[in-house]
Short mmCIF file of C-alpha atoms in Angstrom, two decimals:
data_model
loop_
_atom_site.label_atom_id
_atom_site.label_comp_id
_atom_site.label_asym_id
_atom_site.label_seq_id
_atom_site.Cartn_x
_atom_site.Cartn_y
_atom_site.Cartn_z
CA GLU A 1 -18.01 -22.50 11.71
CA ALA A 2 -17.69 -18.67 12.01
CA GLN A 3 -14.52 -17.59 10.67
CA VAL A 4 -12.28 -15.05 8.88
CA THR A 5 -10.09 -16.48 6.20
CA GLN A 6 -7.06 -15.06 4.47
CA ASN A 7 -5.09 -16.12 1.46
CA PRO A 8 -2.41 -16.74 1.01
CA ARG A 9 -1.08 -17.33 4.43
CA TYR A 10 2.64 -16.92 3.17
CA LEU A 11 3.85 -15.02 0.31
CA ILE A 12 7.28 -14.04 -0.78
CA THR A 13 7.43 -11.55 -3.80
CA VAL A 14 9.87 -8.95 -5.31
CA THR A 15 9.65 -5.18 -5.22
CA GLY A 16 7.09 -3.75 -7.71
CA LYS A 17 5.01 -6.73 -8.34
CA LYS A 18 1.39 -6.08 -7.62
CA LEU A 19 -0.26 -8.48 -5.22
CA THR A 20 -3.61 -9.03 -3.52
CA VAL A 21 -4.26 -10.66 -0.10
CA THR A 22 -7.84 -11.85 0.09
CA CYS A 23 -10.01 -11.75 3.21
CA SER A 24 -13.45 -13.22 3.69
CA GLN A 25 -15.79 -13.60 6.67
CA ASN A 26 -18.91 -15.66 6.92
CA MET A 27 -20.53 -13.79 10.00
CA ASN A 28 -22.33 -11.13 8.02
CA HIS A 29 -20.31 -8.44 9.86
CA GLU A 30 -20.49 -4.85 8.70
CA TYR A 31 -16.97 -3.78 9.89
CA MET A 32 -13.79 -5.28 8.38
CA SER A 33 -10.25 -4.10 8.87
CA TRP A 34 -6.70 -4.79 7.85
CA TYR A 35 -3.76 -4.53 10.34
CA ARG A 36 0.07 -5.02 9.96
CA GLN A 37 1.94 -6.44 12.95
CA ASP A 38 5.64 -5.59 13.27
CA PRO A 39 7.89 -6.36 16.25
CA GLY A 40 7.78 -3.66 18.89
CA LEU A 41 5.10 -1.71 17.19
CA GLY A 42 2.03 -3.97 17.90
CA LEU A 43 -0.76 -3.90 15.44
CA ARG A 44 -1.38 -0.83 13.31
CA GLN A 45 -4.59 -0.39 11.33
CA ILE A 46 -4.16 0.03 7.58
CA TYR A 47 -7.62 0.44 6.31
CA TYR A 48 -11.12 -0.22 7.66
CA SER A 49 -14.58 -0.52 6.16
CA MET A 50 -17.83 0.09 7.87
CA ASN A 51 -19.96 -1.48 5.12
CA VAL A 52 -20.14 -2.18 1.52
CA GLU A 53 -18.52 0.72 -0.62
CA VAL A 54 -17.51 2.42 2.58
CA THR A 55 -13.80 2.55 3.47
CA ASP A 56 -11.45 4.67 5.39
CA LYS A 57 -7.73 5.13 6.14
CA GLY A 58 -6.41 3.84 9.26
CA ASP A 59 -2.91 4.88 10.74
CA VAL A 60 -0.71 3.43 8.06
CA PRO A 61 -2.50 3.42 4.77
CA GLU A 62 0.39 4.61 2.43
CA GLY A 63 1.12 1.91 -0.23
CA TYR A 64 -2.11 -0.04 0.29
CA LYS A 65 -5.43 -0.15 -1.45
CA VAL A 66 -8.68 -1.83 -0.43
CA SER A 67 -12.17 -2.38 -1.78
CA ARG A 68 -15.34 -3.53 -0.36
CA LYS A 69 -17.74 -4.56 -3.22
CA GLU A 70 -19.23 -7.43 -1.16
CA LYS A 71 -20.08 -7.47 2.53
CA ARG A 72 -18.09 -10.60 3.07
CA ASN A 73 -14.91 -9.76 1.23
CA PHE A 74 -12.27 -7.04 1.84
CA PRO A 75 -9.13 -7.68 -0.18
CA LEU A 76 -5.80 -5.71 0.49
CA ILE A 77 -3.94 -4.67 -2.52
CA LEU A 78 -0.22 -3.66 -2.82
CA GLU A 79 0.13 -2.01 -6.18
CA SER A 80 3.90 -1.79 -6.01
CA PRO A 81 5.19 -3.62 -2.98
CA SER A 82 8.44 -2.43 -1.13
CA PRO A 83 10.54 -4.10 1.37
CA ASN A 84 9.23 -1.91 4.14
CA GLN A 85 5.92 -3.64 3.59
CA THR A 86 7.39 -6.96 4.83
CA SER A 87 5.24 -7.82 7.77
CA LEU A 88 2.60 -9.92 9.24
CA TYR A 89 -1.00 -8.93 8.15
CA PHE A 90 -4.25 -9.55 9.83
CA CYS A 91 -7.72 -9.21 8.56
CA ALA A 92 -10.51 -8.75 11.19
CA SER A 93 -14.30 -8.31 11.18
CA SER A 94 -16.78 -7.30 13.82
CA THR A 95 -20.49 -6.17 14.11
CA ALA A 96 -20.79 -2.28 14.03
CA GLY A 97 -24.19 -1.47 12.85
CA GLY A 98 -23.35 1.95 12.19
CA GLY A 99 -21.86 2.41 15.63
CA PRO A 100 -18.41 1.65 17.00
CA PRO A 101 -16.90 -1.76 16.16
CA ASP A 102 -17.38 -4.39 18.78
CA THR A 103 -15.40 -7.58 19.37
CA GLN A 104 -13.16 -8.24 16.25
CA TYR A 105 -12.65 -11.70 14.95
CA PHE A 106 -9.23 -12.09 13.49
CA GLY A 107 -7.87 -14.22 10.49
CA PRO A 108 -4.84 -16.45 10.84
CA GLY A 109 -2.58 -13.92 9.33
CA THR A 110 -0.48 -13.59 6.14
CA ARG A 111 3.09 -13.39 6.41
CA LEU A 112 4.45 -11.27 3.51
CA THR A 113 8.09 -10.86 2.50
CA VAL A 114 9.05 -8.28 -0.13
CA LEU A 115 12.62 -8.86 -1.57
CA ALA B 1 -7.16 11.28 18.56
CA GLN B 2 -6.72 8.14 20.64
CA SER B 3 -3.72 6.14 21.81
CA VAL B 4 -2.92 3.15 24.15
CA THR B 5 0.18 2.68 26.16
CA GLN B 6 1.20 -0.69 27.43
CA LEU B 7 3.81 -0.52 30.07
CA GLY B 8 6.38 -3.24 29.89
CA SER B 9 6.94 -5.07 26.52
CA HIS B 10 7.98 -8.25 28.54
CA VAL B 11 6.50 -9.46 32.01
CA SER B 12 7.78 -12.53 33.67
CA VAL B 13 5.66 -14.18 36.52
CA SER B 14 6.08 -17.47 38.40
CA GLU B 15 3.44 -20.11 37.97
CA GLY B 16 0.64 -19.35 40.47
CA ALA B 17 1.71 -15.74 40.96
CA LEU B 18 -0.47 -12.70 40.26
CA VAL B 19 -0.63 -11.50 36.53
CA LEU B 20 -0.69 -7.69 36.17
CA LEU B 21 -0.49 -6.22 32.58
CA ARG B 22 -0.92 -2.44 32.35
CA CYS B 23 -2.82 -0.44 29.85
CA ASN B 24 -3.33 3.35 29.85
CA TYR B 25 -5.44 5.09 27.08
CA SER B 26 -6.22 8.45 25.84
CA SER B 27 -9.36 9.16 24.03
CA SER B 28 -11.26 12.32 23.37
CA VAL B 29 -14.54 10.54 23.56
CA PRO B 30 -15.73 7.79 25.90
CA PRO B 31 -13.88 4.60 24.72
CA TYR B 32 -14.55 1.01 24.07
CA LEU B 33 -11.66 -0.94 25.55
CA PHE B 34 -10.42 -4.40 24.77
CA TRP B 35 -7.83 -7.01 25.76
CA TYR B 36 -6.77 -9.53 23.03
CA VAL B 37 -4.37 -12.44 23.39
CA GLN B 38 -2.27 -13.83 20.70
CA TYR B 39 -0.63 -17.38 21.14
CA PRO B 40 2.40 -18.13 19.13
CA ASN B 41 1.73 -18.33 15.43
CA GLN B 42 -1.97 -17.54 15.63
CA GLY B 43 -4.40 -14.73 15.27
CA LEU B 44 -5.74 -12.61 18.09
CA GLN B 45 -8.70 -13.55 20.19
CA LEU B 46 -10.79 -11.56 22.61
CA LEU B 47 -10.24 -11.85 26.31
CA LEU B 48 -12.51 -9.23 27.54
CA LYS B 49 -14.07 -5.93 26.73
CA TYR B 50 -15.39 -2.66 28.26
CA THR B 51 -18.32 -1.11 26.50
CA SER B 52 -19.57 1.28 29.11
CA ALA B 53 -21.58 -1.11 31.23
CA ALA B 54 -19.91 -2.58 34.48
CA THR B 55 -16.42 -1.07 35.25
CA LEU B 56 -15.02 -4.45 36.49
CA VAL B 57 -15.11 -6.84 33.43
CA LYS B 58 -14.50 -10.55 33.59
CA GLY B 59 -13.12 -12.44 30.64
CA ILE B 60 -12.15 -15.94 29.67
CA ASN B 61 -9.53 -18.08 31.34
CA GLY B 62 -9.91 -16.19 34.69
CA PHE B 63 -8.80 -12.75 33.54
CA GLU B 64 -10.58 -9.58 34.47
CA ALA B 65 -9.95 -5.93 34.02
CA GLU B 66 -11.11 -2.66 35.63
CA PHE B 67 -11.98 0.48 33.78
CA LYS B 68 -10.81 3.45 35.92
CA LYS B 69 -11.70 6.77 34.30
CA SER B 70 -9.95 8.95 36.59
CA GLU B 71 -6.75 7.04 35.90
CA THR B 72 -7.49 6.45 32.17
CA SER B 73 -6.44 2.97 32.83
CA PHE B 74 -7.73 -0.68 31.81
CA HIS B 75 -5.31 -3.00 33.50
CA LEU B 76 -5.53 -6.84 33.14
CA THR B 77 -5.19 -9.11 35.92
CA LYS B 78 -5.35 -12.80 36.83
CA PRO B 79 -4.89 -13.96 40.48
CA SER B 80 -2.85 -17.02 39.69
CA ALA B 81 -0.75 -17.50 36.50
CA HIS B 82 -0.78 -20.79 34.60
CA MET B 83 1.80 -21.99 32.21
CA SER B 84 -0.88 -21.84 29.22
CA ASP B 85 -1.20 -18.09 29.93
CA ALA B 86 2.28 -17.57 28.25
CA ALA B 87 1.24 -15.45 25.23
CA GLU B 88 1.38 -11.81 23.96
CA TYR B 89 -1.47 -9.43 25.14
CA PHE B 90 -2.75 -6.50 23.42
CA CYS B 91 -4.80 -3.59 24.75
CA ALA B 92 -6.98 -1.78 22.18
CA VAL B 93 -9.29 1.29 22.20
CA SER B 94 -12.00 2.53 19.95
CA PRO B 95 -14.35 5.52 20.47
CA ALA B 96 -17.81 4.68 21.55
CA SER B 97 -19.30 7.57 19.78
CA GLY B 98 -18.67 10.29 17.26
CA GLY B 99 -18.91 8.09 14.20
CA TYR B 100 -15.35 7.50 14.23
CA GLN B 101 -14.45 3.89 13.72
CA LYS B 102 -10.69 3.61 14.02
CA VAL B 103 -9.19 0.92 16.33
CA THR B 104 -5.87 1.52 18.07
CA PHE B 105 -3.81 -1.06 19.54
CA GLY B 106 -0.97 -0.93 22.02
CA THR B 107 2.40 -2.33 21.28
CA GLY B 108 1.76 -5.55 23.21
CA THR B 109 3.13 -7.18 26.38
CA LYS B 110 4.75 -10.75 26.22
CA LEU B 111 3.99 -12.70 29.27
CA GLN B 112 6.37 -15.39 30.24
CA VAL B 113 5.30 -17.74 33.06
CA ILE B 114 8.20 -19.47 34.93
CA PRO B 115 7.49 -22.95 36.38
#
């Protein structure tokens, strides 16, 4: 089954404790992206990757890191989480082939609470 | 730079009535445009997309949208609302050229369907 998986689905942590949210897709997609969803703000893109070892900032990259060492995986790293990073996070992937991203397939989301 | 404006964070319609959700965009290059739907506690899934082919686009579940360049709009419509259409809807834009891969979402419109 074609899918995007994220782990964990729920996470409660404390300020400053490093964490990683994993994302994996089995569709051989070139393009992967991380979004955060906050009430009234919609989805805002954090980082995206056009292919292995190629990443770029989205609209809200501050406080986040990513890596793309393998085509299927795109982990989101919070080195020192703060309460303003409490949010619902989505990973997505799509074909791109060097061009614009097409239909994005979304993971189920990770609800993060930073105390 | 690109942006998306969705007019109306909440829209209520009666079952069987016309659904109209508004999306206006700005983009410095020809855009790809998408409508995604999010059901409660789920990720987003594609409803329909415009990628510079036909300006009237048909999607799943009876939805359609028309790309109007002169009005920079991509409004979503459905002739007759069903209870199962209650969800949050997001319009998104990405540039179709220029090697610029960022995707921008609108703030979303929650659709309520009244029996």
